[in-house]
Coordinates of C-alpha atoms in Angstrom, one line a residue:
X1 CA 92.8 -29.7 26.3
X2 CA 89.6 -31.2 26.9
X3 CA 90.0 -31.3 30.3
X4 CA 90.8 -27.7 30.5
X5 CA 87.2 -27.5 28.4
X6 CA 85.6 -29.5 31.1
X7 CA 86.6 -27.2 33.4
X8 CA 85.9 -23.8 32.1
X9 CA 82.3 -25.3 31.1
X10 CA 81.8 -26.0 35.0
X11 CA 83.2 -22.8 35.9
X12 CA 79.7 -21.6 33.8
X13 CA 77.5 -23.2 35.9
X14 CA 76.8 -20.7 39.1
X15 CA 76.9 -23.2 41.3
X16 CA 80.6 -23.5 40.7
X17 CA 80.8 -19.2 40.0
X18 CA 79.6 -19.2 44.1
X19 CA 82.1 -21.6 45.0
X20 CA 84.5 -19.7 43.3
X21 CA 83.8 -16.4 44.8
X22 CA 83.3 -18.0 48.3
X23 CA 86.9 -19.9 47.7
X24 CA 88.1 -15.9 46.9
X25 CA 87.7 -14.9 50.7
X26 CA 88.5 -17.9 52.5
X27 CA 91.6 -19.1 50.7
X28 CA 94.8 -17.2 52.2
X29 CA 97.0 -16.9 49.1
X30 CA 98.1 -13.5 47.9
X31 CA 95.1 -13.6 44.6
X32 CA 92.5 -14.0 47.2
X33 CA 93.8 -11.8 49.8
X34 CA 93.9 -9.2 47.3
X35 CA 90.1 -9.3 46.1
X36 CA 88.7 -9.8 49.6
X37 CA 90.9 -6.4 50.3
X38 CA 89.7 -4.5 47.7
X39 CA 86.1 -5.8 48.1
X40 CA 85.9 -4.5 52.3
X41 CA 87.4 -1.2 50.6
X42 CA 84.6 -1.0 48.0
X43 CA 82.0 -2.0 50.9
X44 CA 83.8 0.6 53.8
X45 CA 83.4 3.1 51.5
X46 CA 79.7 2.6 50.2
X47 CA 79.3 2.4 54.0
X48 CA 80.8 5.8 54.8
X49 CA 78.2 7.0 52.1
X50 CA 75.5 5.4 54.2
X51 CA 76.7 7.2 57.4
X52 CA 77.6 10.8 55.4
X53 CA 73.6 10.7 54.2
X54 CA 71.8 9.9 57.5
X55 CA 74.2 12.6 59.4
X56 CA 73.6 14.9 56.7
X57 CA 69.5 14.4 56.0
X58 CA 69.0 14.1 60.4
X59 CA 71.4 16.9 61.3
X60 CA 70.9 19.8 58.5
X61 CA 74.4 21.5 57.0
X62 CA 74.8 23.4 60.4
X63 CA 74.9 19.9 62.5
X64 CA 76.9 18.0 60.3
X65 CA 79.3 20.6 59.9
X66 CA 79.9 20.5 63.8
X67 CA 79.9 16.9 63.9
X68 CA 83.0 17.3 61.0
X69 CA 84.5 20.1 63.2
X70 CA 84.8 17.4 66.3
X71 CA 85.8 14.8 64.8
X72 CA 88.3 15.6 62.0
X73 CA 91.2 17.1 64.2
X74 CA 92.2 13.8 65.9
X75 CA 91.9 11.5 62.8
X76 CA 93.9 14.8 61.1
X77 CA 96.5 15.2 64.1
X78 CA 96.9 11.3 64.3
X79 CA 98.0 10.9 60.6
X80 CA 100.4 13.9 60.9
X81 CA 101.9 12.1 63.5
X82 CA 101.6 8.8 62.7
X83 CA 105.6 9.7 60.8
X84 CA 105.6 6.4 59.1
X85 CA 105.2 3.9 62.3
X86 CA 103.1 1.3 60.3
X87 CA 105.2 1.2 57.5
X88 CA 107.9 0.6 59.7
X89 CA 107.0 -2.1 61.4
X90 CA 105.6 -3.8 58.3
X91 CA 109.0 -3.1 57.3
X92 CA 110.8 -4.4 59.8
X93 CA 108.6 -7.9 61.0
X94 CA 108.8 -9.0 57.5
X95 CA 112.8 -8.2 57.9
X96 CA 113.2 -9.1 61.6
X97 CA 110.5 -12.0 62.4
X98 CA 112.6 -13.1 65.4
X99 CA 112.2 -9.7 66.8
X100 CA 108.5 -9.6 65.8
X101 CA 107.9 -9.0 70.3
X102 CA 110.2 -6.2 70.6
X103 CA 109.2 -4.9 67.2
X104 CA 105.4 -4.5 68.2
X105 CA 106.1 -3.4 71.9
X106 CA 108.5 -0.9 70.6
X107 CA 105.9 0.0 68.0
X108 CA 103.0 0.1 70.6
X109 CA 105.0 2.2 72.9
X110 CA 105.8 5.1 69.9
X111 CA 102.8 5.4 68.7
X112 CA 101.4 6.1 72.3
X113 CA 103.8 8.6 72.7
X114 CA 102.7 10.2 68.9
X115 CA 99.0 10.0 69.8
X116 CA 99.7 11.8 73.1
X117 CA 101.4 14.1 71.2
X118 CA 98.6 14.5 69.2
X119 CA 96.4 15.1 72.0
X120 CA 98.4 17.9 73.8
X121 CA 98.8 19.6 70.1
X122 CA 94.5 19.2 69.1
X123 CA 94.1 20.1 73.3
X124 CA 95.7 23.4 72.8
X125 CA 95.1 24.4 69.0
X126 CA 91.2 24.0 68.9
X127 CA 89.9 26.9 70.0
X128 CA 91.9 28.6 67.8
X129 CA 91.1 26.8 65.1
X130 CA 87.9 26.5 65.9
X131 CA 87.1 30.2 66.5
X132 CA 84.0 30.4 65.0
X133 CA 82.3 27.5 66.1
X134 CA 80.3 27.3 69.5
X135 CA 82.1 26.9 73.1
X136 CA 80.2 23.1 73.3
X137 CA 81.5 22.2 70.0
X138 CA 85.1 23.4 70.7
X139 CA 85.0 21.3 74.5
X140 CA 84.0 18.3 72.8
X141 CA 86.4 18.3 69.7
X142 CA 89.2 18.7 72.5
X143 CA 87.5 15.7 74.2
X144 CA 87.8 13.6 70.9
X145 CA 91.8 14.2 70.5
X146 CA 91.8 11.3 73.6
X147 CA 91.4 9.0 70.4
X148 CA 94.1 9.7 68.6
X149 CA 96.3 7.3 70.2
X150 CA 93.6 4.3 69.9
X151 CA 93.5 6.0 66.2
X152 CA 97.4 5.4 66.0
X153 CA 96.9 2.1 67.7
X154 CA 94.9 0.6 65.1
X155 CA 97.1 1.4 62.3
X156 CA 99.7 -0.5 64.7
X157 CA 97.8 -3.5 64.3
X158 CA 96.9 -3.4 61.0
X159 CA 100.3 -3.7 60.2
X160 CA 101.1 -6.5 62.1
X161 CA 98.0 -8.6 60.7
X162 CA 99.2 -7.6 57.3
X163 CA 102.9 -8.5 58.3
X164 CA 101.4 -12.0 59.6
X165 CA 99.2 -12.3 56.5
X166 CA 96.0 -12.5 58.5
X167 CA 94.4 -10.6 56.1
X168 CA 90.8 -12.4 56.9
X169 CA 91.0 -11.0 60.2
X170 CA 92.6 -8.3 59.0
X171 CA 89.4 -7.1 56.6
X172 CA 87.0 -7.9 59.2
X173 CA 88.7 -6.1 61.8
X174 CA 88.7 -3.1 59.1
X175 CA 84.9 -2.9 58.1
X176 CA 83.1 -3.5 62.0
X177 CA 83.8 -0.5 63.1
X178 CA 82.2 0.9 60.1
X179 CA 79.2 -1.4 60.5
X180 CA 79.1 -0.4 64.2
X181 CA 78.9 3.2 63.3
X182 CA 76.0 2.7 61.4
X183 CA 74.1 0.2 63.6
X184 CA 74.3 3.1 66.1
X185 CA 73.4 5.8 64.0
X186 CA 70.2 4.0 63.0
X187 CA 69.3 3.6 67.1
X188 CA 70.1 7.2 67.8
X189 CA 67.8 8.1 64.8
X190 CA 65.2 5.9 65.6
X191 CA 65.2 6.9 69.5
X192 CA 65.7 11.2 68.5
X193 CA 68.9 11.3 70.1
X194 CA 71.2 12.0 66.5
X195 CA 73.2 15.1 67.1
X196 CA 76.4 16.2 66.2
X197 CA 77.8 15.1 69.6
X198 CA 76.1 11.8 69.9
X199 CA 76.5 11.1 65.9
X200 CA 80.4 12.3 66.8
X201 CA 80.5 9.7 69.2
X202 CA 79.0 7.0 67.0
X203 CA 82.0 7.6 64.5
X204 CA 84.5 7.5 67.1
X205 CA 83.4 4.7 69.6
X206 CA 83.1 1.5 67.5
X207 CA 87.0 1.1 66.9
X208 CA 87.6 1.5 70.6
X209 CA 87.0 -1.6 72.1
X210 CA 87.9 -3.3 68.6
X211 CA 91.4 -1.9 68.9
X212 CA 91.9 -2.2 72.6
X213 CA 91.0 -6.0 72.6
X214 CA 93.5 -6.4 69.8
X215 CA 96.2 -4.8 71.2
X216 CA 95.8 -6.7 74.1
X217 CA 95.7 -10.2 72.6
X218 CA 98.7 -9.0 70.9
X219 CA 100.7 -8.1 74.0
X220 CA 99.6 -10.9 75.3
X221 CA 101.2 -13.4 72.7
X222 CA 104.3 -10.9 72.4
X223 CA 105.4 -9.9 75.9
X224 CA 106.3 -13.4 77.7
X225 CA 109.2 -13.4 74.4
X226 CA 110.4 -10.0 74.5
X227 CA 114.2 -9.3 73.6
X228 CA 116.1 -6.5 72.9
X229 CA 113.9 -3.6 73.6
X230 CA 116.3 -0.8 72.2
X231 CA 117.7 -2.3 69.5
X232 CA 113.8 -2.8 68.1
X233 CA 113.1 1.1 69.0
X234 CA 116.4 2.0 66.8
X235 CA 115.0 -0.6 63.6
X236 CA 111.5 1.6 63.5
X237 CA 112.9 5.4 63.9
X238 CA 115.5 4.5 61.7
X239 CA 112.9 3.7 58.9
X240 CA 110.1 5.7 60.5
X241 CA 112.2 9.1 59.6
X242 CA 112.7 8.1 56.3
X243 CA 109.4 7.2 55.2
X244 CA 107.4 10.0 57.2
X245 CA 107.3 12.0 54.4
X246 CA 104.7 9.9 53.0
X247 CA 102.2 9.3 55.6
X248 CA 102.7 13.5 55.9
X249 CA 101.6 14.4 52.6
X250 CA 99.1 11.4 52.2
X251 CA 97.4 12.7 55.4
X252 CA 97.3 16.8 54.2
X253 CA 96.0 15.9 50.7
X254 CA 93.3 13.6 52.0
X255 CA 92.2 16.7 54.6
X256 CA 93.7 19.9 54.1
X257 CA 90.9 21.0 52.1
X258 CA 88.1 20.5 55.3
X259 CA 90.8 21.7 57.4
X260 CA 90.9 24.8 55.7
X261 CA 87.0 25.3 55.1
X262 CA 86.8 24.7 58.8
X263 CA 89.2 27.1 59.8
X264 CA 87.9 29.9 57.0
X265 CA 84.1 29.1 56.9
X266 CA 81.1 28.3 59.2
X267 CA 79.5 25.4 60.1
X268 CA 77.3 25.4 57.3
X269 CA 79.2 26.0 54.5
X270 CA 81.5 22.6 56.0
X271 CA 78.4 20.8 56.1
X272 CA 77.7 21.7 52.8
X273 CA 81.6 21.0 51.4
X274 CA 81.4 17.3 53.2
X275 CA 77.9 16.7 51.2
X276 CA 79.5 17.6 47.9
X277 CA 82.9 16.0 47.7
X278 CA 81.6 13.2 49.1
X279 CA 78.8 12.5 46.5
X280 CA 81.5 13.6 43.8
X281 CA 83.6 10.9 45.1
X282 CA 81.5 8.3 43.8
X283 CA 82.3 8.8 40.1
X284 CA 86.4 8.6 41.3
X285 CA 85.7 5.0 42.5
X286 CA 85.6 3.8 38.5
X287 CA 89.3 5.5 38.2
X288 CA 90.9 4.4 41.5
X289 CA 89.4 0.7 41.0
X290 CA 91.5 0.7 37.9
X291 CA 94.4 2.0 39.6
X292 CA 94.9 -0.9 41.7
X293 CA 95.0 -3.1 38.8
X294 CA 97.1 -1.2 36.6
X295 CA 99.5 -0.8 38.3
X296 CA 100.7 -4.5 39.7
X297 CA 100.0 -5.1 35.9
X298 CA 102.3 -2.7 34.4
X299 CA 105.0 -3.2 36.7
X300 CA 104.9 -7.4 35.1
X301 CA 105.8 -5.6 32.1
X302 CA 108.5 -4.2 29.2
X303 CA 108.9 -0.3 30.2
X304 CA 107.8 0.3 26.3
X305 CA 104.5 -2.0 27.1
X306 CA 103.8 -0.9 30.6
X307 CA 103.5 2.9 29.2
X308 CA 100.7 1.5 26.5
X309 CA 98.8 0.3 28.7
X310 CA 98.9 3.1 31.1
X311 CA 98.1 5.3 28.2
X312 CA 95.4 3.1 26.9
X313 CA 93.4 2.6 30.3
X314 CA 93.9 6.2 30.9
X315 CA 91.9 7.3 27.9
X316 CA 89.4 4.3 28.3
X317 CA 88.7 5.4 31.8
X318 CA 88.4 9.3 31.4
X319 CA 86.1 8.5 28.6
X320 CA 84.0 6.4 30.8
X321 CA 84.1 8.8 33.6
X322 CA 84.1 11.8 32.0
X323 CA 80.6 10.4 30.8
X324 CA 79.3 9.5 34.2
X325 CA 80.3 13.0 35.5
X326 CA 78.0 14.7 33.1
X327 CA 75.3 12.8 33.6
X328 CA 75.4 13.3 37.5
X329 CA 76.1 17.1 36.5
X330 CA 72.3 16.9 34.7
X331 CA 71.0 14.8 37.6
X332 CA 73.0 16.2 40.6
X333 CA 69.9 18.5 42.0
X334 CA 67.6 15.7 41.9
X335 CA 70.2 13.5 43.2
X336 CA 71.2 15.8 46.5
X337 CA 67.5 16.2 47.0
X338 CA 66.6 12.6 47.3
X339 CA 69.6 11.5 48.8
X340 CA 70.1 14.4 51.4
X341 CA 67.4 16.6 50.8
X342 CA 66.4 20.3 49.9
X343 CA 68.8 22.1 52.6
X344 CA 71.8 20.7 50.5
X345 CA 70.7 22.3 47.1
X346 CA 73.3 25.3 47.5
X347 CA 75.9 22.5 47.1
X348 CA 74.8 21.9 43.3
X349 CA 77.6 24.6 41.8
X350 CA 80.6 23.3 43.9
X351 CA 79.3 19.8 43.4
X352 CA 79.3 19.9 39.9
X353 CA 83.1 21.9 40.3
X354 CA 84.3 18.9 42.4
X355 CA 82.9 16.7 39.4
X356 CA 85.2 18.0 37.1
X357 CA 88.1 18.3 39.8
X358 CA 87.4 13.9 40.4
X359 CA 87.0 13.3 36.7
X360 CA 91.0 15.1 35.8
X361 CA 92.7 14.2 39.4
X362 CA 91.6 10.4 38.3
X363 CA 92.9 10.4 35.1
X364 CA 96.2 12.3 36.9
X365 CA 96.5 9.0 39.3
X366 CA 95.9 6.4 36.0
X367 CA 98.7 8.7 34.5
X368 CA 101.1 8.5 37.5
X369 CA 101.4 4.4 37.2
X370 CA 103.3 4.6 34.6
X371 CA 106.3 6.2 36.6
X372 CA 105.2 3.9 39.3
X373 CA 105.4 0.7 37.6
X374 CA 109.5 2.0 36.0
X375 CA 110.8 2.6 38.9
X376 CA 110.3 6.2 39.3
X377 CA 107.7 6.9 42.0
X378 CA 109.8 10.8 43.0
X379 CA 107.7 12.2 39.6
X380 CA 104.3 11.1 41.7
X381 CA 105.5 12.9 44.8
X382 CA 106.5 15.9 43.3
X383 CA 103.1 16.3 41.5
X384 CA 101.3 15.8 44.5
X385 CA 103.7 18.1 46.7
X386 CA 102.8 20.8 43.7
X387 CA 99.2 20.3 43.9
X388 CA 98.9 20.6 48.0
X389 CA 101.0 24.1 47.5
X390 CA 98.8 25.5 45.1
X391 CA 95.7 24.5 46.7
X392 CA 96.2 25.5 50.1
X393 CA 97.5 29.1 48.8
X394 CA 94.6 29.4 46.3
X395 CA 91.8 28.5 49.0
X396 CA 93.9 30.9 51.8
X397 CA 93.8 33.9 49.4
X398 CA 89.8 33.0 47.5
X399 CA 87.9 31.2 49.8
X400 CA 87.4 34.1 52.8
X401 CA 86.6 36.4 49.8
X402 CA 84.7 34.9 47.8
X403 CA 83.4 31.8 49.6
X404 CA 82.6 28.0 49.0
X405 CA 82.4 27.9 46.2
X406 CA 86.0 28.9 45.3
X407 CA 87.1 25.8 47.5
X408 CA 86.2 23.6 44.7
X409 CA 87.7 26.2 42.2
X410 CA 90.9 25.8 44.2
X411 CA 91.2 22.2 44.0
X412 CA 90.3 22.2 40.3
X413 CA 92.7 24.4 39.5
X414 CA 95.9 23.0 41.7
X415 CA 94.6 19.2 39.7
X416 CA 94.5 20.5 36.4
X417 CA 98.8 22.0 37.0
X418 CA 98.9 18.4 38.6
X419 CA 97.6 16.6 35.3
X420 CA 99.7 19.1 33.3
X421 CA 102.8 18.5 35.3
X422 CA 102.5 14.5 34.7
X423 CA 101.5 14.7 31.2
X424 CA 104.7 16.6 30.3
X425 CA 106.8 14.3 32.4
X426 CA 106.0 11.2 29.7
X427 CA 108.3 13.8 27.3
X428 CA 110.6 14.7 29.7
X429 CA 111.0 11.5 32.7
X430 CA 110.0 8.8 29.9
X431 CA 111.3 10.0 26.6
X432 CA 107.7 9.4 25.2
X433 CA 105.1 10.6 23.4
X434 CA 102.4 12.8 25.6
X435 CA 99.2 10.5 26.0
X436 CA 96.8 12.0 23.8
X437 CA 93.6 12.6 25.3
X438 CA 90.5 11.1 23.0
X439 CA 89.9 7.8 23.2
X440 CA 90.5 5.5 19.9
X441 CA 88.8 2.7 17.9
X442 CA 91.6 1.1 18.7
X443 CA 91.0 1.9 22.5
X444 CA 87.1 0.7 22.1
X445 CA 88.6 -2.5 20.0
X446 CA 90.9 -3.7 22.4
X447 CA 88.8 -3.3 25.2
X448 CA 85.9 -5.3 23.4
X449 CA 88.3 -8.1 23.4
X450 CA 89.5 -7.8 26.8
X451 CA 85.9 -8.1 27.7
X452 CA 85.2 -10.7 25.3
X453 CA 88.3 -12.6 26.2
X454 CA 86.8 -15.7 27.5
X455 CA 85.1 -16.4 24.4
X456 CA 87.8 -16.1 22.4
X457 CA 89.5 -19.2 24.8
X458 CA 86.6 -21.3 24.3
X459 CA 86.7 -20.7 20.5
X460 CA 90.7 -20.8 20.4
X461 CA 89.9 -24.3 22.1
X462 CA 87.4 -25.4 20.5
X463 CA 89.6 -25.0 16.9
X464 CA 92.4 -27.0 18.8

């Protein structure tokens, strides 16, 4: 006991806290690979914030809108096509490590043939999709589609660095391109050359030679020791087909909405969309943070406890978001203006929409853990396969009519049916009681003690 004391008292010290945190992201066990993960998410995304302001403050609605329009239909196309590759060969080298050469050859090779796929499809749907958009803008989103097999390539590799559990590697390799695309926005900036082609470009040329070099080192390693070509091509379609589902619905839920503003709206009102959603995104981190630990928690758990908790952290974080949502509904204005300036303020109504649309679709995803963590992940993918439907047919129907703003009304409305449908599924899927929707003293209590849990060891000690 004591030397458990000595021990948590150095832990105090920061000296020790640094070495700690620096032990987090150079240790390779699954704790540490975990944090350092979520960490490069956190940082990729407060990254993309940095890019979605200087694009949107240099360029005006109008330019970043076009700079959207060119670069969303091969990342879109890619992920509709990717039909579960990754997965599959994550799958299949943790299976099959013998075959890990023919696995990733075989890999390499369909995902080549997706992304070209991809390119033929983006080469001759643009300028119907893009009808309303400038010749210049429509040439050059065409010219961006060549990226959607280096796009598809990437996602290749990630899987076999995650397969291989080089997860440093793995995390760097993640967040450079991100740091690259800002480095060069910043030049372009700074020399008077940002616009929407050249800040297109700055998105889309940083994971090229990343990915390339990669893929070569990896052939490299694999190809002297390749075996049984076809039999490795028959392991990933097999699974691929099964599992594209997923990558399918992830992919429209994530982009359907621009897709559609793109396809109904002009450049402007796009520019103005991205600008909102993505400031209204911020409050969702609090809720999706929490997801990723709820969920590996639960699942450690009793079905009867794993629901409680669910239950629990979903009140505790609504609460807290639902707090921060209103207060960036007071300051939103102020905060578009300083952030992106004046030209954004017609985004203030859908912004504080979208809000309200983050605040209920987070509490839907604490909510959907719970089926997650028992075994019954079909309940999440129905509610989400609900939620697409309606939104797409509410924004098809409103949005030419009445206009943006009905974009965000769209998704509000097809996430409240979403948090509707999973609340009634704790009666029906669980045999439970619905979550009620106020948080508790108890809530408040038992969050005070998980907060003030270390004190209670070093008083529980200290009695012993």
């Amino acid at each position: 006991m004591n030397s458990f004391m000595s021990l948590f008292r150095k832990g105090l010290d920061i000296s020790n806290v640094y070495g700690l945190v620096k032990s987090l992201f150079t240790r390779k066990d699954s704790t540490a690979s975990s944090i350092s993960t979520v960490t490069v998410t956190m940082l990729i995304f407060l990254l993309n914030l940095i890019t979605g302001i200087l694009t949107a403050r240099y360029l005006g609605p109008v330019g970043k809108g076009e700079l959207s329009a060119m670069t969303l239909w091969f990342i879109f196309l890619a992920g509709m096509l990717m039909l579960g590759l990754p997965s599959a060969l994550l799958f299949n080298l943790k299976k099959r490590q013998e075959d890990s050469p023919g696995l990733y050859v075989a890999g390499v090779l369909l995902c080549l043939a997706a992304g070209c796929a991809a390119l033929l499809i983006g080469f001759i749907g643009i300028p119907y999709w893009l009808h309303g958009y400038s010749p210049e803008v429509v040439r050059y989103a065409q010219w961006f589609m060549l990226a959607s097999p280096v796009l598809l390539l990437e996602y290749i590799n990630n899987s076999v660095l995650q397969a291989r559990g080089e997860f440093t590697l793995f995390n760097k390799l993640r967040i450079l391109p991100h740091i690259g695309t800002v480095l060069i926005l910043l030049v372009l900036i700074f020399t008077n050359m940002l616009t929407p082609f050249s800040g297109a470009v700055a998105y889309a040329l940083p994971t090229i030679p990343i990915t390339l070099g990669l893929t070569v080192r990896l052939l490299w390693r694999y190809l002297p020791r390749l075996k049984q070509m076809k039999q490795s091509v028959s392991h990933l379609v097999s699974y691929s087909l099964r599992s594209s589902g997923v990558d399918v619905m992830g992919t429209l839920i994530m982009y359907m909405d621009q897709v559609v503003v793109i396809m109904l709206l002009s450049p402007s009102n796009l520019g103005l969309y991205l600008v909102a959603v993505s400031l209204a995104k911020v409050v969702n981190v609090i809720q999706t943070s929490l997801a990723l630990v709820v969920f590996p928690k639960a699942s450690g758990l009793p079905k009867e406890e794993a629901i409680e908790l669910v239950k629990r952290v979903f009140r505790i974080s609504v609460f807290v978001t639902l707090i921060v949502a209103l207060l960036f509904m007071f300051v939103g204005p102020l905060v578009l203006n300083l952030l992106y300036g004046s030209q954004y303020h017609e985004a203030v109504s859908i912004f504080r929409i979208l809000l309200l649309e983050v605040v209920i679709g987070g509490g839907t995803l604490i909510l959907s853990q719970a089926f997650m963590s028992v075994g019954k992940p079909g309940i999440c993918s129905i509610q989400q396969v609900i939620g697409l439907s309606v939104s797409i047919v509410l924004m098809v129907m409103l949005v030419p009519r009445y206009g943006l703003l009905f974009t965000g009304i769209s998704l509000l409305t097809a996430t409240c049916i979403r948090f509707v449908f999973i609340l009634s599924q704790y009666k029906f899927t669980l045999k439970t009681t619905i979550p009620r929707l106020l948080i508790t003293r108890d809530d408040i209590q038992w969050l005070l003690r998980q907060v003030n849990l270390g004190s209670h060891v070093t008083k529980q000690t200290n009695d012993a």
